[in-house]
Amino acid sequence: MIIVIKPEASKGAVQGFTALLEKQGVKVHLSEGASQVVLGLVGDTSRIQEKSLLAHHLVEKVIRVQEPYKRVNRLFHPDDTRIAIDGLDGKTRHIGAGYVGIIAGPCSVETREQIISVAQSVKQAGAGFLRGGVFKPRTSPYSFQGLGCEGLELLIEAKKATGLPIVTELMAIHQLEIFDTVDIIQVGARNMQNFTLLKELGGCRKPILLKRGYAATITELLMAAEYIMAGGNDRIILCERGIRTFESTTRNTLDLSAIPILKKQSHLPVFVDPSHATGLSWMVPAMAKAAIAAGADGLLLEVHPNPEEALCDGEQSITPARFAELMNVLRRYAAVEGRIWDEEDEGNNETP
Ligand code: PEP
Ligand code: MN
């Protein structure tokens, strides 16, 4: 249940009202928007009467939420969530609320030369964030598993060399100890419903890039995000990365319709990963453009200096040159859609 409070209500009055509600056995989650305060009631609301709530002088509107998710629900938080992330280059990047963010880099960190050179190229082409897997969720135990801690050190070197905030996947809770310098923690498709991990990330202060499981419904993705938000971490980026269907031409099937649905249902930013969705590098630019046109808040793109020799996902990785070309096109797409391209905002960190 969601209660919209009248704009003129004082803070103290809202606090008193919240205490009254909590006496009825529910938890009240307060969200302060630009112009209005919204209360989300979590727990058993069956005994709370809408009519009696409406009779209260502070209440403007009462909405019974049908969906099982509350904190991630747009009803509860009508404004888009915007996440600000500082780079070592002194620039603040924004994700969500009209901004287009680009995360680019190799599937896996392989060598110092590889990660530093990709980091420099994607930065030069305008990417806002550097990705690179160090703990890799591979289908076969005999495939390259990532460089682990050593890879993380190299990724941090690339962060220092370029100033780009870094994004990497967390596979197990104990790895959190060494993720201090990671700017965005990625939860991979295979871990989307690892509820123990999600709960732990709820208590962490870092933004989470939550990838949709390849057999997960939209509601299941939002419920996974709800786990993180229920723990107190509201800096979540949802990521559509393709789902498994009967189609075998592409690695997965990119569910573009997930973008408008997620944006309608939730206030959280929505990214798209056309690399894992298609598994084919030549298809990545077309799907990247389609995602921005459909309203995605950003993209996750695999870029490798030499895809043919990549230790992981080379077939879906684009070269730095192709990435730079694509970025020029995407800038124009973003402008047509009236979106804020991160670079335009350089030196100006005010709310759009
Ligand atoms: C990745 O981003 O490298 C990755 C493994 O993605 P996913 O979890 O979507 O398969
Ligand atoms: Mn990959």
mmCIF file of C-alpha atoms and ligand atoms in Angstrom:
data_model
loop_
_atom_site.group_PDB
_atom_site.id
_atom_site.type_symbol
_atom_site.label_atom_id
_atom_site.label_comp_id
_atom_site.label_asym_id
_atom_site.label_seq_id
_atom_site.Cartn_x
_atom_site.Cartn_y
_atom_site.Cartn_z
ATOM 1 C CA MET A 1 0.000 0.000 0.000
ATOM 2 C CA ILE A 2 1.223 3.474 -0.868
ATOM 3 C CA ILE A 3 0.108 6.704 0.759
ATOM 4 C CA VAL A 4 0.680 10.040 -0.928
ATOM 5 C CA ILE A 5 0.956 12.805 1.663
ATOM 6 C CA LYS A 6 -0.429 16.280 1.062
ATOM 7 C CA PRO A 7 2.307 18.748 0.040
ATOM 8 C CA GLU A 8 1.638 21.113 2.926
ATOM 9 C CA ALA A 9 2.172 18.453 5.633
ATOM 10 C CA SER A 10 4.968 19.218 8.094
ATOM 11 C CA LYS A 11 7.809 16.758 8.821
ATOM 12 C CA GLY A 12 6.683 16.357 12.412
ATOM 13 C CA ALA A 13 3.109 15.580 11.415
ATOM 14 C CA VAL A 14 4.315 12.940 8.950
ATOM 15 C CA GLN A 15 6.485 11.380 11.675
ATOM 16 C CA GLY A 16 3.484 11.184 14.011
ATOM 17 C CA PHE A 17 1.374 9.625 11.273
ATOM 18 C CA THR A 18 4.129 7.102 10.495
ATOM 19 C CA ALA A 19 4.264 6.029 14.147
ATOM 20 C CA LEU A 20 0.499 5.574 14.105
ATOM 21 C CA LEU A 21 0.726 3.329 11.054
ATOM 22 C CA GLU A 22 3.574 1.275 12.498
ATOM 23 C CA LYS A 23 1.413 0.542 15.541
ATOM 24 C CA GLN A 24 -0.827 -1.357 13.123
ATOM 25 C CA GLY A 25 1.996 -3.823 12.440
ATOM 26 C CA VAL A 26 3.422 -2.540 9.168
ATOM 27 C CA LYS A 27 6.816 -1.092 8.310
ATOM 28 C CA VAL A 28 6.675 2.374 6.800
ATOM 29 C CA HIS A 29 9.206 3.388 4.193
ATOM 30 C CA LEU A 30 9.338 7.125 3.511
ATOM 31 C CA SER A 31 10.281 8.556 0.134
ATOM 32 C CA GLU A 32 10.790 12.266 -0.257
ATOM 33 C CA GLY A 33 10.264 13.408 -3.858
ATOM 34 C CA ALA A 34 10.827 16.871 -5.305
ATOM 35 C CA SER A 35 7.339 18.015 -4.370
ATOM 36 C CA GLN A 36 5.746 15.273 -2.345
ATOM 37 C CA VAL A 37 6.271 12.737 0.408
ATOM 38 C CA VAL A 38 5.165 9.172 -0.288
ATOM 39 C CA LEU A 39 4.856 6.430 2.336
ATOM 40 C CA GLY A 40 5.257 2.785 1.369
ATOM 41 C CA LEU A 41 3.623 0.312 3.731
ATOM 42 C CA VAL A 42 5.390 -3.024 3.822
ATOM 43 C CA GLY A 43 3.940 -6.058 5.553
ATOM 44 C CA ASP A 44 0.405 -7.224 6.124
ATOM 45 C CA THR A 45 -1.783 -4.283 5.095
ATOM 46 C CA SER A 46 -4.977 -6.338 4.880
ATOM 47 C CA ARG A 47 -6.350 -4.880 8.124
ATOM 48 C CA ILE A 48 -5.684 -1.280 7.151
ATOM 49 C CA GLN A 49 -8.753 0.369 5.743
ATOM 50 C CA GLU A 50 -8.284 2.662 2.767
ATOM 51 C CA LYS A 51 -11.331 4.692 3.723
ATOM 52 C CA SER A 52 -10.102 5.471 7.202
ATOM 53 C CA LEU A 53 -6.709 6.473 5.818
ATOM 54 C CA LEU A 54 -8.374 8.825 3.353
ATOM 55 C CA ALA A 55 -10.194 10.441 6.232
ATOM 56 C CA HIS A 56 -6.857 11.494 7.741
ATOM 57 C CA HIS A 57 -6.063 15.167 7.135
ATOM 58 C CA LEU A 58 -2.480 14.454 5.897
ATOM 59 C CA VAL A 59 -3.497 11.940 3.249
ATOM 60 C CA GLU A 60 -3.972 12.958 -0.355
ATOM 61 C CA LYS A 61 -4.199 9.551 -2.024
ATOM 62 C CA VAL A 62 -4.040 5.857 -1.172
ATOM 63 C CA ILE A 63 -2.916 3.308 -3.736
ATOM 64 C CA ARG A 64 -3.189 -0.445 -3.196
ATOM 65 C CA VAL A 65 -0.218 -2.004 -4.919
ATOM 66 C CA GLN A 66 -0.978 -5.157 -6.852
ATOM 67 C CA GLU A 67 2.643 -5.941 -7.626
ATOM 68 C CA PRO A 68 4.672 -7.877 -5.047
ATOM 69 C CA TYR A 69 7.494 -5.324 -5.208
ATOM 70 C CA LYS A 70 7.146 -2.034 -3.371
ATOM 71 C CA ARG A 71 10.397 -0.155 -2.915
ATOM 72 C CA VAL A 72 11.399 -0.563 -6.555
ATOM 73 C CA ASN A 73 7.865 0.322 -7.685
ATOM 74 C CA ARG A 74 7.413 3.621 -9.497
ATOM 75 C CA LEU A 75 4.178 4.144 -7.575
ATOM 76 C CA PHE A 76 6.248 4.412 -4.431
ATOM 77 C CA HIS A 77 8.906 6.648 -5.967
ATOM 78 C CA PRO A 78 7.452 8.567 -8.930
ATOM 79 C CA ASP A 79 10.733 10.341 -9.854
ATOM 80 C CA ASP A 80 13.460 8.500 -11.760
ATOM 81 C CA THR A 81 16.315 7.381 -9.537
ATOM 82 C CA ARG A 82 19.564 9.104 -10.404
ATOM 83 C CA ILE A 83 22.863 7.614 -9.291
ATOM 84 C CA ALA A 84 25.963 9.812 -9.102
ATOM 85 C CA ILE A 85 29.396 8.191 -9.248
ATOM 86 C CA ASP A 86 32.671 10.079 -8.887
ATOM 87 C CA GLY A 87 35.650 9.264 -11.067
ATOM 88 C CA LEU A 88 39.261 9.715 -10.027
ATOM 89 C CA ASP A 89 39.446 12.269 -12.867
ATOM 90 C CA GLY A 90 37.316 14.637 -10.784
ATOM 91 C CA LYS A 91 34.255 14.134 -12.943
ATOM 92 C CA THR A 92 30.925 12.957 -11.570
ATOM 93 C CA ARG A 93 29.002 10.557 -13.788
ATOM 94 C CA HIS A 94 25.243 10.274 -13.594
ATOM 95 C CA ILE A 95 23.084 7.276 -14.292
ATOM 96 C CA GLY A 96 19.316 7.484 -14.761
ATOM 97 C CA ALA A 97 16.893 10.427 -14.902
ATOM 98 C CA GLY A 98 17.619 11.338 -18.517
ATOM 99 C CA TYR A 99 21.351 10.601 -18.586
ATOM 100 C CA VAL A 100 22.805 8.041 -20.961
ATOM 101 C CA GLY A 101 25.686 6.096 -19.401
ATOM 102 C CA ILE A 102 28.101 3.817 -21.214
ATOM 103 C CA ILE A 103 30.014 1.023 -19.479
ATOM 104 C CA ALA A 104 32.605 -0.526 -21.774
ATOM 105 C CA GLY A 105 35.559 -2.873 -21.567
ATOM 106 C CA PRO A 106 36.570 -6.477 -22.015
ATOM 107 C CA CYS A 107 34.625 -9.484 -20.820
ATOM 108 C CA SER A 108 37.651 -10.374 -18.675
ATOM 109 C CA VAL A 109 40.777 -8.641 -17.519
ATOM 110 C CA GLU A 110 43.622 -10.594 -19.168
ATOM 111 C CA THR A 111 46.868 -8.615 -18.949
ATOM 112 C CA ARG A 112 48.040 -5.185 -17.807
ATOM 113 C CA GLU A 113 48.587 -4.066 -21.415
ATOM 114 C CA GLN A 114 45.145 -5.282 -22.472
ATOM 115 C CA ILE A 115 43.148 -3.574 -19.717
ATOM 116 C CA ILE A 116 45.120 -0.317 -19.752
ATOM 117 C CA SER A 117 44.888 -0.006 -23.528
ATOM 118 C CA VAL A 118 41.125 -0.771 -23.610
ATOM 119 C CA ALA A 119 40.540 1.626 -20.732
ATOM 120 C CA GLN A 120 42.333 4.419 -22.573
ATOM 121 C CA SER A 121 40.514 3.753 -25.858
ATOM 122 C CA VAL A 122 37.021 3.555 -24.363
ATOM 123 C CA LYS A 123 37.664 6.665 -22.303
ATOM 124 C CA GLN A 124 38.816 8.545 -25.371
ATOM 125 C CA ALA A 125 35.700 7.459 -27.247
ATOM 126 C CA GLY A 126 33.523 8.827 -24.405
ATOM 127 C CA ALA A 127 32.671 5.850 -22.185
ATOM 128 C CA GLY A 128 31.819 6.849 -18.618
ATOM 129 C CA PHE A 129 32.789 3.565 -16.949
ATOM 130 C CA LEU A 130 35.248 0.719 -17.438
ATOM 131 C CA ARG A 131 34.127 -2.898 -17.124
ATOM 132 C CA GLY A 132 36.284 -5.998 -16.753
ATOM 133 C CA GLY A 133 35.490 -9.381 -15.227
ATOM 134 C CA VAL A 134 37.967 -10.872 -12.790
ATOM 135 C CA PHE A 135 35.794 -13.567 -11.216
ATOM 136 C CA LYS A 136 34.110 -15.202 -14.190
ATOM 137 C CA PRO A 137 30.983 -17.357 -14.062
ATOM 138 C CA ARG A 138 31.901 -19.884 -16.768
ATOM 139 C CA THR A 139 29.671 -22.763 -17.828
ATOM 140 C CA SER A 140 32.651 -25.116 -17.926
ATOM 141 C CA PRO A 141 35.015 -25.470 -14.968
ATOM 142 C CA TYR A 142 37.811 -25.985 -17.513
ATOM 143 C CA SER A 143 37.316 -22.567 -19.173
ATOM 144 C CA PHE A 144 39.294 -19.474 -18.150
ATOM 145 C CA GLN A 145 37.922 -18.462 -14.744
ATOM 146 C CA GLY A 146 39.293 -14.929 -14.633
ATOM 147 C CA LEU A 147 42.473 -13.616 -13.000
ATOM 148 C CA GLY A 148 40.816 -13.168 -9.592
ATOM 149 C CA CYS A 149 42.577 -10.823 -7.146
ATOM 150 C CA GLU A 150 45.457 -10.229 -9.553
ATOM 151 C CA GLY A 151 42.922 -9.165 -12.222
ATOM 152 C CA LEU A 152 41.278 -6.816 -9.770
ATOM 153 C CA GLU A 153 44.650 -5.173 -9.107
ATOM 154 C CA LEU A 154 45.067 -4.622 -12.853
ATOM 155 C CA LEU A 155 41.561 -3.196 -13.159
ATOM 156 C CA ILE A 156 42.358 -0.785 -10.329
ATOM 157 C CA GLU A 157 45.539 0.213 -12.167
ATOM 158 C CA ALA A 158 43.411 1.013 -15.226
ATOM 159 C CA LYS A 159 41.075 3.034 -13.027
ATOM 160 C CA LYS A 160 44.011 5.055 -11.723
ATOM 161 C CA ALA A 161 45.452 5.514 -15.209
ATOM 162 C CA THR A 162 42.211 6.809 -16.746
ATOM 163 C CA GLY A 163 40.084 8.083 -13.868
ATOM 164 C CA LEU A 164 37.192 5.897 -15.058
ATOM 165 C CA PRO A 165 35.015 4.316 -12.358
ATOM 166 C CA ILE A 166 35.179 0.508 -12.591
ATOM 167 C CA VAL A 167 32.497 -2.181 -12.816
ATOM 168 C CA THR A 168 33.170 -5.844 -12.063
ATOM 169 C CA GLU A 169 31.203 -8.931 -11.113
ATOM 170 C CA LEU A 170 30.941 -10.225 -7.562
ATOM 171 C CA MET A 171 30.383 -13.978 -7.387
ATOM 172 C CA ALA A 172 30.559 -14.654 -3.655
ATOM 173 C CA ILE A 173 29.985 -12.658 -0.488
ATOM 174 C CA HIS A 174 33.545 -13.060 0.820
ATOM 175 C CA GLN A 175 34.821 -11.181 -2.267
ATOM 176 C CA LEU A 176 33.160 -8.011 -0.910
ATOM 177 C CA GLU A 177 36.215 -7.579 1.339
ATOM 178 C CA ILE A 178 38.383 -6.819 -1.671
ATOM 179 C CA PHE A 179 35.789 -4.743 -3.580
ATOM 180 C CA ASP A 180 36.538 -1.492 -1.730
ATOM 181 C CA THR A 181 37.859 0.300 -4.814
ATOM 182 C CA VAL A 182 35.189 -1.105 -7.137
ATOM 183 C CA ASP A 183 32.695 1.618 -8.064
ATOM 184 C CA ILE A 184 29.782 -0.516 -9.311
ATOM 185 C CA ILE A 185 29.288 -4.144 -8.272
ATOM 186 C CA GLN A 186 27.869 -6.354 -10.989
ATOM 187 C CA VAL A 187 25.541 -9.212 -10.089
ATOM 188 C CA GLY A 188 25.581 -11.571 -13.052
ATOM 189 C CA ALA A 189 22.626 -13.276 -14.716
ATOM 190 C CA ARG A 190 23.456 -16.551 -12.982
ATOM 191 C CA ASN A 191 23.349 -14.922 -9.552
ATOM 192 C CA MET A 192 20.214 -12.823 -10.009
ATOM 193 C CA GLN A 193 18.347 -15.053 -7.599
ATOM 194 C CA ASN A 194 21.194 -15.734 -5.193
ATOM 195 C CA PHE A 195 19.157 -14.303 -2.362
ATOM 196 C CA THR A 196 21.911 -14.563 0.246
ATOM 197 C CA LEU A 197 24.148 -12.464 -1.994
ATOM 198 C CA LEU A 198 21.347 -9.976 -2.727
ATOM 199 C CA LYS A 199 20.617 -9.531 0.981
ATOM 200 C CA GLU A 200 24.290 -8.873 1.680
ATOM 201 C CA LEU A 201 24.417 -6.275 -1.104
ATOM 202 C CA GLY A 202 21.406 -4.594 0.461
ATOM 203 C CA GLY A 203 23.648 -3.617 3.335
ATOM 204 C CA CYS A 204 26.433 -2.359 1.108
ATOM 205 C CA ARG A 205 26.842 1.278 0.064
ATOM 206 C CA LYS A 206 27.908 0.713 -3.524
ATOM 207 C CA PRO A 207 25.751 0.891 -6.657
ATOM 208 C CA ILE A 208 24.717 -2.536 -7.953
ATOM 209 C CA LEU A 209 24.363 -3.475 -11.614
ATOM 210 C CA LEU A 210 21.787 -6.250 -11.458
ATOM 211 C CA LYS A 211 21.626 -8.380 -14.590
ATOM 212 C CA ARG A 212 18.455 -10.196 -15.531
ATOM 213 C CA GLY A 213 18.691 -13.970 -15.256
ATOM 214 C CA TYR A 214 18.353 -15.642 -18.627
ATOM 215 C CA ALA A 215 15.208 -17.446 -17.522
ATOM 216 C CA ALA A 216 13.863 -14.720 -15.263
ATOM 217 C CA THR A 217 10.627 -12.829 -15.750
ATOM 218 C CA ILE A 218 10.447 -9.061 -15.400
ATOM 219 C CA THR A 219 8.714 -9.491 -12.048
ATOM 220 C CA GLU A 220 11.478 -11.826 -10.826
ATOM 221 C CA LEU A 221 14.100 -9.244 -11.826
ATOM 222 C CA LEU A 222 12.226 -6.544 -9.932
ATOM 223 C CA MET A 223 11.841 -8.835 -6.915
ATOM 224 C CA ALA A 224 15.602 -9.441 -6.962
ATOM 225 C CA ALA A 225 16.103 -5.657 -6.929
ATOM 226 C CA GLU A 226 13.545 -5.460 -4.101
ATOM 227 C CA TYR A 227 15.783 -7.773 -2.018
ATOM 228 C CA ILE A 228 18.665 -5.300 -2.374
ATOM 229 C CA MET A 229 16.474 -2.273 -1.700
ATOM 230 C CA ALA A 230 14.821 -3.933 1.293
ATOM 231 C CA GLY A 231 18.286 -4.116 2.831
ATOM 232 C CA GLY A 232 18.684 -0.342 2.445
ATOM 233 C CA ASN A 233 20.672 -0.007 -0.768
ATOM 234 C CA ASP A 234 18.637 1.963 -3.296
ATOM 235 C CA ARG A 235 21.418 2.488 -5.856
ATOM 236 C CA ILE A 236 20.502 -0.258 -8.304
ATOM 237 C CA ILE A 237 20.817 -0.379 -12.092
ATOM 238 C CA LEU A 238 18.702 -3.024 -13.805
ATOM 239 C CA CYS A 239 20.262 -4.667 -16.839
ATOM 240 C CA GLU A 240 18.510 -6.541 -19.649
ATOM 241 C CA ARG A 241 21.057 -8.937 -21.163
ATOM 242 C CA GLY A 242 18.933 -11.284 -23.238
ATOM 243 C CA ILE A 243 16.822 -14.246 -22.258
ATOM 244 C CA ARG A 244 16.852 -17.834 -23.419
ATOM 245 C CA THR A 245 14.251 -18.678 -26.045
ATOM 246 C CA PHE A 246 13.869 -21.325 -28.769
ATOM 247 C CA GLU A 247 15.867 -19.091 -31.131
ATOM 248 C CA SER A 248 19.414 -20.336 -31.544
ATOM 249 C CA THR A 249 20.805 -17.912 -34.143
ATOM 250 C CA THR A 250 21.746 -15.495 -31.394
ATOM 251 C CA ARG A 251 23.286 -16.405 -28.018
ATOM 252 C CA ASN A 252 20.154 -15.114 -26.278
ATOM 253 C CA THR A 253 17.107 -13.126 -27.381
ATOM 254 C CA LEU A 254 17.316 -9.440 -26.511
ATOM 255 C CA ASP A 255 14.029 -8.557 -24.864
ATOM 256 C CA LEU A 256 13.796 -4.911 -25.887
ATOM 257 C CA SER A 257 10.249 -4.723 -24.553
ATOM 258 C CA ALA A 258 11.738 -5.139 -21.072
ATOM 259 C CA ILE A 259 12.995 -1.534 -21.314
ATOM 260 C CA PRO A 260 9.650 0.306 -21.443
ATOM 261 C CA ILE A 261 8.053 -2.185 -19.047
ATOM 262 C CA LEU A 262 10.808 -1.834 -16.450
ATOM 263 C CA LYS A 263 10.787 1.942 -16.806
ATOM 264 C CA LYS A 264 7.022 2.044 -16.364
ATOM 265 C CA GLN A 265 7.000 -0.273 -13.358
ATOM 266 C CA SER A 266 10.122 1.005 -11.637
ATOM 267 C CA HIS A 267 12.039 4.217 -10.975
ATOM 268 C CA LEU A 268 15.395 2.431 -11.279
ATOM 269 C CA PRO A 269 17.687 3.054 -14.279
ATOM 270 C CA VAL A 270 17.610 0.395 -16.983
ATOM 271 C CA PHE A 271 20.712 -0.646 -18.924
ATOM 272 C CA VAL A 272 20.999 -3.024 -21.862
ATOM 273 C CA ASP A 273 23.869 -5.394 -22.635
ATOM 274 C CA PRO A 274 23.716 -6.095 -26.385
ATOM 275 C CA SER A 275 26.967 -8.094 -26.241
ATOM 276 C CA HIS A 276 25.666 -11.011 -24.146
ATOM 277 C CA ALA A 277 22.186 -10.630 -25.628
ATOM 278 C CA THR A 278 23.314 -11.340 -29.184
ATOM 279 C CA GLY A 279 26.671 -13.073 -28.765
ATOM 280 C CA LEU A 280 27.635 -11.630 -32.146
ATOM 281 C CA SER A 281 29.831 -8.549 -32.425
ATOM 282 C CA TRP A 282 28.413 -7.451 -35.811
ATOM 283 C CA MET A 283 24.939 -7.254 -34.285
ATOM 284 C CA VAL A 284 25.953 -5.203 -31.254
ATOM 285 C CA PRO A 285 25.733 -1.714 -32.879
ATOM 286 C CA ALA A 286 22.193 -2.321 -34.211
ATOM 287 C CA MET A 287 20.939 -3.530 -30.839
ATOM 288 C CA ALA A 288 22.772 -0.749 -28.986
ATOM 289 C CA LYS A 289 20.962 1.847 -31.106
ATOM 290 C CA ALA A 290 17.647 0.047 -30.649
ATOM 291 C CA ALA A 291 18.107 0.014 -26.870
ATOM 292 C CA ILE A 292 18.736 3.766 -26.692
ATOM 293 C CA ALA A 293 15.773 4.414 -28.998
ATOM 294 C CA ALA A 294 13.590 2.269 -26.712
ATOM 295 C CA GLY A 295 14.539 4.411 -23.716
ATOM 296 C CA ALA A 296 17.413 2.537 -22.073
ATOM 297 C CA ASP A 297 19.410 4.639 -19.601
ATOM 298 C CA GLY A 298 22.672 3.146 -20.749
ATOM 299 C CA LEU A 299 24.603 0.273 -22.241
ATOM 300 C CA LEU A 300 27.075 -2.359 -21.153
ATOM 301 C CA LEU A 301 29.373 -3.163 -24.074
ATOM 302 C CA GLU A 302 32.197 -5.665 -24.403
ATOM 303 C CA VAL A 303 35.232 -4.136 -26.098
ATOM 304 C CA HIS A 304 38.495 -6.004 -26.699
ATOM 305 C CA PRO A 305 41.648 -4.784 -28.501
ATOM 306 C CA ASN A 306 41.960 -8.137 -30.240
ATOM 307 C CA PRO A 307 38.663 -10.063 -30.086
ATOM 308 C CA GLU A 308 40.106 -13.051 -31.947
ATOM 309 C CA GLU A 309 42.513 -13.708 -29.102
ATOM 310 C CA ALA A 310 40.160 -12.914 -26.221
ATOM 311 C CA LEU A 311 40.136 -15.491 -23.426
ATOM 312 C CA CYS A 312 36.384 -15.037 -23.029
ATOM 313 C CA ASP A 313 33.521 -13.840 -25.268
ATOM 314 C CA GLY A 314 35.695 -12.684 -28.184
ATOM 315 C CA GLU A 315 32.936 -13.432 -30.704
ATOM 316 C CA GLN A 316 30.684 -10.795 -29.167
ATOM 317 C CA SER A 317 33.358 -8.192 -28.417
ATOM 318 C CA ILE A 318 33.773 -5.146 -30.635
ATOM 319 C CA THR A 319 37.131 -3.509 -31.283
ATOM 320 C CA PRO A 320 38.008 -0.091 -29.838
ATOM 321 C CA ALA A 321 37.740 1.390 -33.361
ATOM 322 C CA ARG A 322 34.226 -0.021 -33.855
ATOM 323 C CA PHE A 323 33.316 1.190 -30.383
ATOM 324 C CA ALA A 324 34.450 4.744 -31.198
ATOM 325 C CA GLU A 325 32.332 4.727 -34.392
ATOM 326 C CA LEU A 326 29.335 3.423 -32.478
ATOM 327 C CA MET A 327 29.722 6.090 -29.801
ATOM 328 C CA ASN A 328 29.512 8.816 -32.439
ATOM 329 C CA VAL A 329 26.235 7.363 -33.703
ATOM 330 C CA LEU A 330 24.857 6.859 -30.196
ATOM 331 C CA ARG A 331 25.572 10.482 -29.307
ATOM 332 C CA ARG A 332 23.308 11.515 -32.171
ATOM 333 C CA TYR A 333 20.602 9.014 -31.161
ATOM 334 C CA ALA A 334 20.704 10.285 -27.606
ATOM 335 C CA ALA A 335 20.340 13.875 -28.849
ATOM 336 C CA VAL A 336 17.308 12.974 -30.977
ATOM 337 C CA GLU A 337 15.721 11.378 -27.925
ATOM 338 C CA GLY A 338 16.469 14.514 -25.880
ATOM 339 C CA ARG A 339 18.744 12.591 -23.533
ATOM 340 C CA ILE A 340 21.712 13.953 -21.619
ATOM 341 C CA TRP A 341 24.973 12.550 -22.925
ATOM 342 C CA ASP A 342 27.393 12.413 -20.030
ATOM 343 C CA GLU A 343 30.200 14.376 -21.699
ATOM 344 C CA GLU A 344 27.928 17.371 -22.289
ATOM 345 C CA ASP A 345 27.642 17.658 -18.571
ATOM 346 C CA GLU A 346 31.363 17.966 -17.947
ATOM 347 C CA GLY A 347 32.064 20.309 -15.070
ATOM 348 C CA ASN A 348 28.385 20.768 -14.431
ATOM 349 C CA ASN A 349 27.031 18.410 -11.851
ATOM 350 C CA GLU A 350 23.698 20.061 -11.270
ATOM 351 C CA THR A 351 20.427 18.153 -11.348
ATOM 352 C CA PRO A 352 18.968 18.117 -14.880
HETATM 353 C C1 PEP B 1 29.425 -10.501 -18.132
HETATM 354 O O1 PEP B 1 28.925 -9.360 -18.109
HETATM 355 O O2 PEP B 1 30.603 -10.727 -18.444
HETATM 356 C C2 PEP B 1 28.556 -11.660 -17.843
HETATM 357 C C3 PEP B 1 29.068 -12.832 -17.477
HETATM 358 O O3 PEP B 1 27.270 -11.391 -18.028
HETATM 359 P P1 PEP B 1 25.952 -12.260 -17.720
HETATM 360 O O4 PEP B 1 25.928 -12.459 -16.251
HETATM 361 O O5 PEP B 1 24.849 -11.396 -18.229
HETATM 362 O O6 PEP B 1 26.071 -13.556 -18.489
HETATM 363 MN MN MN B 2 31.228 -11.707 -21.182
#
